[in-house]
């Protein structure tokens, strides 16, 4: 594949620090692979290419391998930030020999260290603080602020501090609002204790590892990696710790090339610097800026519409946007009176564009859940849910299905055993119960033979008393059963599972069939289809706007582009200009996934972002 003049200029800028601004679909990966190929023509060059995900790293390795051959491949190292820093720890005696912690193991170790610190220095478990409330739960500013007393556990306070310290290598600049809790030597005393215990336990939580390696780089305790060039993909997603790590290598002599698009910065909740990181890079180094202004993905009308949306942001780098697509593209505005009509309209979009790659994007997973239920149960349309779990794979749904399938004796062997595990019954009892059942349901089991826990005994009683409701078609009786189970097992069901009751009932009533057993069978069938399905490009894709980043389809439908959904407000999150601009960037990302057709769908009042881009007169005529 040949290079455009803009792309070629990047690949020839071999001895400079480079900032490459790349529009969606501008061929940035092709450009960077060609750039790397040019770099390794000099046998003295050692190139590190950094990505944010393992999948992106694997793709880059594969594409490099097709263009770069023989010994020159040894001059290139492709990695994620985390994997490279993990390798770096192994070369430092203070950091070597530790186990990397993620997920629940990470949280357990941190809680263990915090509790030891609290006990050692006799610190109270609960702490009360006076807080000034300036915004309501929906993020809107109050006319008059009010004082409120808030209680945090010592565990929660310490977790906040560790998170804050993991977001920057410059701990001396951190201001911590709960510092009075740490009477013994202040916050640094606790944090140093935390690091000491991690060293003794030989553990590394991922975020702590990254920030401590970067701090060691800055002060000279760790040598920079021996390389001549560092290339950072998706640079707008870089956080302060990652940028500081890159900067340390640049100051040590490596030439830095970063590629990204500030208009596609949508991960501020992960600490992504976005346009501010690009400005920092330009301030810290003598940078040559390149722009890949030709979008080869989007039809001209689609790119123009997306451009009208994003240009309303003030905190961005202005750039030319040209379409290099051979098609003009089409943009459709779909206004509905209510949610049901919107779901029907989206269903028609999917059916009318059969044979093309198509995706429906939404701001939240709940919207996708509603659509997926509608497509599966009303239109018999199978979908491929990516970057999030299908509603049929939801953990809360699984737990409730285990309960009601066990009670109604629907495939009880498939549901009883995981349910007994959830109820924390002993393994030996579970084995004996399984062996004794034969083909019967749990309500027929003689439980007097074993010393069972209270929840298992209660389950047996419910099965004996309620199994006959399997053939019930009376909605009130079925809802009473659901409420009875939720209430009876409230001590072991999480709050989120209990709140899932409304969703479970919605799913149940949307299923075909007259009786409870028939409806449960339909839910189980959908769940099993998801497990067995071989995901292919032929199925319509459902994903969130965040999950769509880096992907493309012939046809894209953005659902829920309404005034109360985009910009989206989270409970307790203050609405700021910065968050509003990020929501506009998120919409821009979704719009630029489309090649030939873009549908914007909503019910109620349209988002002001769309109104600004298309003009109020358009909506008055819809």
Short mmCIF file of N, CA and C in Angstrom, two decimals, residues 261-397:
data_model
loop_
_atom_site.label_atom_id
_atom_site.label_comp_id
_atom_site.label_asym_id
_atom_site.label_seq_id
_atom_site.Cartn_x
_atom_site.Cartn_y
_atom_site.Cartn_z
N UNK A 261 -5.12 11.19 18.51
CA UNK A 261 -6.10 12.20 18.11
C UNK A 261 -6.75 12.73 19.37
N UNK A 262 -6.52 13.99 19.68
CA UNK A 262 -7.11 14.56 20.89
C UNK A 262 -8.63 14.53 20.85
N UNK A 263 -9.21 14.55 19.63
CA UNK A 263 -10.67 14.49 19.50
C UNK A 263 -11.23 13.12 19.86
N UNK A 264 -10.37 12.12 19.99
CA UNK A 264 -10.81 10.78 20.36
C UNK A 264 -10.39 10.41 21.79
N UNK A 265 -10.12 11.41 22.60
CA UNK A 265 -9.76 11.17 24.00
C UNK A 265 -11.04 11.00 24.81
N UNK A 266 -11.34 9.78 25.23
CA UNK A 266 -12.61 9.48 25.90
C UNK A 266 -12.43 8.70 27.20
N UNK A 267 -11.19 8.70 27.73
CA UNK A 267 -10.93 7.90 28.92
C UNK A 267 -10.36 8.74 30.06
N UNK A 268 -10.92 9.92 30.30
CA UNK A 268 -10.43 10.75 31.40
C UNK A 268 -10.64 10.06 32.75
N UNK A 269 -11.66 9.19 32.84
CA UNK A 269 -11.91 8.48 34.09
C UNK A 269 -10.78 7.50 34.42
N UNK A 270 -9.94 7.20 33.44
CA UNK A 270 -8.74 6.39 33.68
C UNK A 270 -7.49 7.26 33.81
N UNK A 271 -7.66 8.56 33.80
CA UNK A 271 -6.53 9.47 33.93
C UNK A 271 -5.91 9.88 32.61
N UNK A 272 -6.55 9.57 31.47
CA UNK A 272 -5.98 9.93 30.17
C UNK A 272 -5.81 11.44 30.07
N UNK A 273 -4.66 11.88 29.56
CA UNK A 273 -4.34 13.30 29.49
C UNK A 273 -4.97 14.00 28.30
N UNK A 274 -5.23 13.27 27.23
CA UNK A 274 -5.84 13.86 26.05
C UNK A 274 -5.01 14.98 25.47
N UNK A 275 -5.66 16.10 25.13
CA UNK A 275 -4.97 17.22 24.50
C UNK A 275 -3.92 17.82 25.43
N UNK A 276 -4.11 17.72 26.75
CA UNK A 276 -3.13 18.27 27.69
C UNK A 276 -1.81 17.51 27.61
N UNK A 277 -1.88 16.20 27.39
CA UNK A 277 -0.66 15.42 27.21
C UNK A 277 0.11 15.84 25.97
N UNK A 278 -0.62 16.16 24.91
CA UNK A 278 0.02 16.61 23.68
C UNK A 278 0.70 17.96 23.88
N UNK A 279 0.05 18.84 24.65
CA UNK A 279 0.68 20.13 24.94
C UNK A 279 1.90 19.97 25.83
N UNK A 280 1.83 19.06 26.79
CA UNK A 280 2.98 18.79 27.65
C UNK A 280 4.16 18.29 26.82
N UNK A 281 3.88 17.39 25.90
CA UNK A 281 4.93 16.84 25.03
C UNK A 281 5.58 17.95 24.22
N UNK A 282 4.78 18.85 23.66
CA UNK A 282 5.32 19.94 22.85
C UNK A 282 6.11 20.93 23.70
N UNK A 283 5.71 21.10 24.95
CA UNK A 283 6.45 22.00 25.85
C UNK A 283 7.76 21.39 26.32
N UNK A 284 7.79 20.07 26.48
CA UNK A 284 8.96 19.39 27.03
C UNK A 284 10.04 19.10 26.00
N UNK A 285 9.67 19.03 24.71
CA UNK A 285 10.62 18.66 23.66
C UNK A 285 10.43 19.56 22.44
N UNK A 286 11.45 19.58 21.61
CA UNK A 286 11.37 20.29 20.34
C UNK A 286 10.68 19.36 19.34
N UNK A 287 9.37 19.54 19.20
CA UNK A 287 8.52 18.56 18.51
C UNK A 287 8.14 19.06 17.12
N UNK A 288 8.16 18.15 16.16
CA UNK A 288 7.60 18.42 14.85
C UNK A 288 6.20 17.82 14.80
N UNK A 289 5.21 18.65 14.46
CA UNK A 289 3.81 18.19 14.43
C UNK A 289 3.40 17.83 13.00
N UNK A 290 2.83 16.66 12.85
CA UNK A 290 2.31 16.19 11.57
C UNK A 290 0.80 15.95 11.73
N UNK A 291 0.06 16.16 10.67
CA UNK A 291 -1.37 15.87 10.69
C UNK A 291 -1.73 14.94 9.53
N UNK A 292 -2.35 13.82 9.85
CA UNK A 292 -2.91 12.94 8.84
C UNK A 292 -4.38 13.33 8.70
N UNK A 293 -4.65 14.21 7.75
CA UNK A 293 -5.95 14.88 7.68
C UNK A 293 -6.95 14.16 6.77
N UNK A 294 -6.54 13.06 6.15
CA UNK A 294 -7.42 12.36 5.21
C UNK A 294 -8.02 11.12 5.87
N UNK A 295 -9.34 11.13 6.04
CA UNK A 295 -10.05 9.97 6.60
C UNK A 295 -10.48 9.08 5.43
N UNK A 296 -9.92 7.88 5.37
CA UNK A 296 -10.24 6.96 4.28
C UNK A 296 -11.43 6.06 4.62
N UNK A 297 -11.97 6.20 5.83
CA UNK A 297 -13.07 5.33 6.28
C UNK A 297 -14.43 5.92 5.97
N UNK A 298 -14.69 7.13 6.45
CA UNK A 298 -16.03 7.70 6.45
C UNK A 298 -16.36 8.38 5.12
N UNK A 299 -17.58 8.14 4.64
CA UNK A 299 -18.08 8.93 3.52
C UNK A 299 -18.07 10.40 3.89
N UNK A 300 -18.02 11.27 2.88
CA UNK A 300 -17.83 12.69 3.12
C UNK A 300 -18.96 13.29 3.98
N UNK A 301 -20.20 12.86 3.76
CA UNK A 301 -21.30 13.41 4.55
C UNK A 301 -21.20 13.00 6.01
N UNK A 302 -20.76 11.76 6.24
CA UNK A 302 -20.60 11.27 7.62
C UNK A 302 -19.49 12.05 8.32
N UNK A 303 -18.34 12.20 7.67
CA UNK A 303 -17.22 12.93 8.27
C UNK A 303 -17.59 14.39 8.51
N UNK A 304 -18.30 14.99 7.56
CA UNK A 304 -18.72 16.38 7.72
C UNK A 304 -19.64 16.54 8.93
N UNK A 305 -20.58 15.61 9.12
CA UNK A 305 -21.50 15.68 10.27
C UNK A 305 -20.73 15.51 11.58
N UNK A 306 -19.81 14.56 11.60
CA UNK A 306 -19.00 14.36 12.81
C UNK A 306 -18.15 15.59 13.10
N UNK A 307 -17.63 16.22 12.04
CA UNK A 307 -16.84 17.43 12.20
C UNK A 307 -17.64 18.57 12.78
N UNK A 308 -18.92 18.66 12.38
CA UNK A 308 -19.79 19.70 12.92
C UNK A 308 -20.03 19.49 14.42
N UNK A 309 -20.04 18.23 14.85
CA UNK A 309 -20.20 17.94 16.27
C UNK A 309 -18.94 18.36 17.03
N UNK A 310 -17.78 17.90 16.59
CA UNK A 310 -16.56 18.06 17.39
C UNK A 310 -16.02 19.47 17.37
N UNK A 311 -16.31 20.25 16.35
CA UNK A 311 -15.75 21.60 16.28
C UNK A 311 -16.32 22.51 17.37
N UNK A 312 -17.42 22.10 18.02
CA UNK A 312 -17.98 22.89 19.12
C UNK A 312 -17.11 22.81 20.37
N UNK A 313 -16.19 21.86 20.45
CA UNK A 313 -15.29 21.79 21.60
C UNK A 313 -14.24 22.89 21.50
N UNK A 314 -14.00 23.58 22.60
CA UNK A 314 -13.01 24.66 22.59
C UNK A 314 -11.62 24.16 22.96
N UNK A 315 -11.54 23.11 23.78
CA UNK A 315 -10.25 22.62 24.24
C UNK A 315 -9.77 21.48 23.35
N UNK A 316 -9.29 21.83 22.17
CA UNK A 316 -8.84 20.83 21.19
C UNK A 316 -7.85 21.48 20.24
N UNK A 317 -7.17 20.63 19.47
CA UNK A 317 -6.26 21.11 18.43
C UNK A 317 -7.04 21.16 17.13
N UNK A 318 -7.16 22.35 16.55
CA UNK A 318 -7.89 22.48 15.29
C UNK A 318 -7.14 21.76 14.18
N UNK A 319 -7.88 21.07 13.32
CA UNK A 319 -7.25 20.32 12.25
C UNK A 319 -8.18 20.23 11.04
N UNK A 320 -7.59 20.12 9.88
CA UNK A 320 -8.35 19.94 8.65
C UNK A 320 -8.89 18.52 8.62
N UNK A 321 -10.14 18.35 8.13
CA UNK A 321 -10.74 17.03 8.01
C UNK A 321 -11.18 16.82 6.56
N UNK A 322 -10.53 15.89 5.89
CA UNK A 322 -10.86 15.57 4.51
C UNK A 322 -11.26 14.10 4.40
N UNK A 323 -12.26 13.82 3.59
CA UNK A 323 -12.67 12.44 3.37
C UNK A 323 -11.96 11.89 2.14
N UNK A 324 -11.31 10.75 2.32
CA UNK A 324 -10.68 10.06 1.19
C UNK A 324 -11.48 8.88 0.73
N UNK A 325 -12.73 8.75 1.24
CA UNK A 325 -13.59 7.64 0.85
C UNK A 325 -14.12 7.86 -0.57
N UNK A 326 -14.38 6.75 -1.24
CA UNK A 326 -14.90 6.82 -2.60
C UNK A 326 -16.42 7.02 -2.62
N UNK A 327 -17.05 7.00 -1.44
CA UNK A 327 -18.50 7.17 -1.39
C UNK A 327 -18.84 8.43 -0.59
N UNK A 328 -20.01 8.97 -0.87
CA UNK A 328 -20.44 10.18 -0.17
C UNK A 328 -20.93 9.86 1.24
N UNK A 329 -21.58 8.72 1.39
CA UNK A 329 -22.13 8.35 2.70
C UNK A 329 -23.45 9.03 2.96
N UNK A 330 -24.22 8.46 3.91
CA UNK A 330 -25.54 9.01 4.23
C UNK A 330 -25.71 9.08 5.74
N UNK A 331 -26.39 10.14 6.19
CA UNK A 331 -26.69 10.32 7.61
C UNK A 331 -28.21 10.42 7.76
N UNK A 332 -28.77 9.61 8.67
CA UNK A 332 -30.21 9.57 8.89
C UNK A 332 -30.51 9.93 10.34
N UNK A 333 -31.52 10.78 10.55
CA UNK A 333 -31.96 11.15 11.88
C UNK A 333 -33.28 10.46 12.17
N UNK A 334 -33.31 9.64 13.23
CA UNK A 334 -34.49 8.85 13.58
C UNK A 334 -35.05 9.31 14.91
N UNK A 335 -36.16 10.03 14.87
CA UNK A 335 -36.81 10.49 16.08
C UNK A 335 -37.98 9.57 16.41
N UNK A 336 -38.07 9.17 17.68
CA UNK A 336 -39.17 8.29 18.12
C UNK A 336 -39.93 8.95 19.25
N UNK A 337 -41.16 8.51 19.43
CA UNK A 337 -41.99 9.07 20.50
C UNK A 337 -41.72 8.43 21.85
N UNK A 338 -41.29 7.17 21.85
CA UNK A 338 -40.99 6.47 23.10
C UNK A 338 -39.95 5.39 22.84
N UNK A 339 -39.54 4.71 23.91
CA UNK A 339 -38.48 3.72 23.78
C UNK A 339 -38.89 2.56 22.87
N UNK A 340 -40.12 2.12 22.99
CA UNK A 340 -40.57 0.98 22.19
C UNK A 340 -40.46 1.30 20.70
N UNK A 341 -40.85 2.52 20.33
CA UNK A 341 -40.76 2.89 18.92
C UNK A 341 -39.30 2.98 18.47
N UNK A 342 -38.43 3.47 19.36
CA UNK A 342 -37.01 3.54 18.99
C UNK A 342 -36.45 2.13 18.76
N UNK A 343 -36.81 1.19 19.63
CA UNK A 343 -36.33 -0.19 19.46
C UNK A 343 -36.83 -0.78 18.15
N UNK A 344 -38.07 -0.47 17.78
CA UNK A 344 -38.63 -0.95 16.51
C UNK A 344 -37.89 -0.33 15.32
N UNK A 345 -37.60 0.96 15.41
CA UNK A 345 -36.88 1.63 14.32
C UNK A 345 -35.48 1.04 14.14
N UNK A 346 -34.79 0.77 15.25
CA UNK A 346 -33.46 0.19 15.16
C UNK A 346 -33.53 -1.22 14.58
N UNK A 347 -34.57 -1.97 14.97
CA UNK A 347 -34.77 -3.31 14.39
C UNK A 347 -34.91 -3.22 12.88
N UNK A 348 -35.68 -2.24 12.41
CA UNK A 348 -35.86 -2.06 10.96
C UNK A 348 -34.54 -1.68 10.28
N UNK A 349 -33.73 -0.87 10.94
CA UNK A 349 -32.43 -0.50 10.38
C UNK A 349 -31.58 -1.74 10.17
N UNK A 350 -31.57 -2.62 11.16
CA UNK A 350 -30.78 -3.86 11.07
C UNK A 350 -31.29 -4.73 9.93
N UNK A 351 -32.59 -4.89 9.84
CA UNK A 351 -33.17 -5.76 8.81
C UNK A 351 -32.98 -5.17 7.41
N UNK A 352 -33.08 -3.84 7.30
CA UNK A 352 -32.96 -3.20 5.98
C UNK A 352 -31.52 -3.13 5.47
N UNK A 353 -30.56 -3.39 6.35
CA UNK A 353 -29.16 -3.34 5.94
C UNK A 353 -28.49 -4.71 6.04
N UNK A 354 -29.30 -5.76 5.90
CA UNK A 354 -28.76 -7.12 5.93
C UNK A 354 -27.73 -7.29 4.80
N UNK A 355 -26.67 -8.02 5.11
CA UNK A 355 -25.62 -8.24 4.11
C UNK A 355 -24.45 -7.28 4.26
N UNK A 356 -24.61 -6.24 5.09
CA UNK A 356 -23.52 -5.31 5.36
C UNK A 356 -23.10 -5.45 6.83
N UNK A 357 -21.87 -5.09 7.11
CA UNK A 357 -21.46 -5.08 8.51
C UNK A 357 -22.17 -3.93 9.20
N UNK A 358 -22.76 -4.21 10.36
CA UNK A 358 -23.58 -3.21 11.04
C UNK A 358 -23.37 -3.29 12.54
N UNK A 359 -23.39 -2.14 13.18
CA UNK A 359 -23.26 -2.08 14.63
C UNK A 359 -24.24 -1.06 15.19
N UNK A 360 -24.76 -1.38 16.38
CA UNK A 360 -25.56 -0.43 17.14
C UNK A 360 -24.76 -0.04 18.37
N UNK A 361 -24.55 1.26 18.55
CA UNK A 361 -23.74 1.76 19.65
C UNK A 361 -24.63 2.51 20.63
N UNK A 362 -24.33 2.39 21.91
CA UNK A 362 -25.12 3.06 22.94
C UNK A 362 -24.21 3.64 24.00
N UNK A 363 -24.73 4.60 24.73
CA UNK A 363 -23.94 5.23 25.80
C UNK A 363 -23.78 4.31 26.98
N UNK A 364 -24.80 3.47 27.28
CA UNK A 364 -24.76 2.59 28.45
C UNK A 364 -25.08 1.16 28.08
N UNK A 365 -24.65 0.25 28.93
CA UNK A 365 -24.95 -1.17 28.74
C UNK A 365 -26.42 -1.46 28.93
N UNK A 366 -27.09 -0.67 29.79
CA UNK A 366 -28.52 -0.91 30.02
C UNK A 366 -29.31 -0.72 28.73
N UNK A 367 -28.95 0.29 27.94
CA UNK A 367 -29.63 0.50 26.66
C UNK A 367 -29.41 -0.71 25.75
N UNK A 368 -28.22 -1.25 25.75
CA UNK A 368 -27.93 -2.43 24.92
C UNK A 368 -28.69 -3.64 25.42
N UNK A 369 -28.83 -3.75 26.75
CA UNK A 369 -29.62 -4.85 27.31
C UNK A 369 -31.06 -4.80 26.81
N UNK A 370 -31.64 -3.60 26.85
CA UNK A 370 -33.03 -3.44 26.39
C UNK A 370 -33.15 -3.80 24.90
N UNK A 371 -32.20 -3.35 24.10
CA UNK A 371 -32.24 -3.64 22.67
C UNK A 371 -32.03 -5.13 22.41
N UNK A 372 -31.10 -5.72 23.12
CA UNK A 372 -30.81 -7.14 22.89
C UNK A 372 -32.03 -8.00 23.24
N UNK A 373 -32.70 -7.68 24.35
CA UNK A 373 -33.91 -8.41 24.71
C UNK A 373 -34.95 -8.28 23.60
N UNK A 374 -35.11 -7.06 23.10
CA UNK A 374 -36.10 -6.82 22.04
C UNK A 374 -35.75 -7.58 20.77
N UNK A 375 -34.51 -7.52 20.36
CA UNK A 375 -34.10 -8.18 19.12
C UNK A 375 -34.25 -9.70 19.23
N UNK A 376 -33.87 -10.25 20.39
CA UNK A 376 -33.93 -11.70 20.57
C UNK A 376 -35.37 -12.21 20.68
N UNK A 377 -36.17 -11.54 21.49
CA UNK A 377 -37.50 -12.07 21.80
C UNK A 377 -38.58 -11.62 20.82
N UNK A 378 -38.46 -10.40 20.29
CA UNK A 378 -39.51 -9.87 19.42
C UNK A 378 -39.22 -10.08 17.93
N UNK A 379 -37.94 -9.98 17.55
CA UNK A 379 -37.60 -10.05 16.12
C UNK A 379 -36.79 -11.29 15.75
N UNK A 380 -36.42 -12.10 16.77
CA UNK A 380 -35.64 -13.31 16.53
C UNK A 380 -34.34 -12.99 15.77
N UNK A 381 -33.70 -11.91 16.16
CA UNK A 381 -32.42 -11.49 15.55
C UNK A 381 -31.30 -11.78 16.53
N UNK A 382 -30.33 -12.58 16.12
CA UNK A 382 -29.15 -12.85 16.94
C UNK A 382 -28.15 -11.72 16.75
N UNK A 383 -27.41 -11.42 17.82
CA UNK A 383 -26.43 -10.34 17.77
C UNK A 383 -25.12 -10.80 18.37
N UNK A 384 -24.08 -10.02 18.10
CA UNK A 384 -22.76 -10.25 18.68
C UNK A 384 -22.47 -9.10 19.63
N UNK A 385 -22.52 -9.38 20.93
CA UNK A 385 -22.27 -8.36 21.95
C UNK A 385 -20.77 -8.33 22.23
N UNK A 386 -20.12 -7.21 21.97
CA UNK A 386 -18.67 -7.15 22.16
C UNK A 386 -18.31 -6.10 23.20
N UNK A 387 -17.17 -6.33 23.86
CA UNK A 387 -16.61 -5.42 24.87
C UNK A 387 -17.55 -5.20 26.06
N UNK A 388 -18.52 -6.07 26.21
CA UNK A 388 -19.40 -6.07 27.37
C UNK A 388 -20.18 -7.38 27.35
N UNK A 389 -20.68 -7.77 28.51
CA UNK A 389 -21.43 -9.02 28.59
C UNK A 389 -22.83 -8.85 28.04
N UNK A 390 -23.29 -9.89 27.34
CA UNK A 390 -24.68 -9.93 26.92
C UNK A 390 -25.57 -9.99 28.15
N UNK A 391 -26.80 -9.49 28.02
CA UNK A 391 -27.76 -9.58 29.11
C UNK A 391 -27.97 -11.04 29.52
N UNK A 392 -27.82 -11.95 28.55
CA UNK A 392 -28.03 -13.38 28.85
C UNK A 392 -26.85 -13.99 29.60
N UNK A 393 -25.75 -13.24 29.69
CA UNK A 393 -24.58 -13.70 30.45
C UNK A 393 -24.42 -12.95 31.77
N UNK A 394 -25.38 -12.10 32.09
CA UNK A 394 -25.30 -11.30 33.30
C UNK A 394 -25.26 -12.18 34.55
N UNK A 395 -24.35 -11.88 35.47
CA UNK A 395 -24.18 -12.71 36.67
C UNK A 395 -25.42 -12.69 37.56
N UNK A 396 -26.07 -11.55 37.66
CA UNK A 396 -27.28 -11.47 38.50
C UNK A 396 -28.40 -12.32 37.90
N UNK A 397 -28.50 -12.29 36.57
CA UNK A 397 -29.49 -13.14 35.90
C UNK A 397 -29.19 -14.61 36.15
#
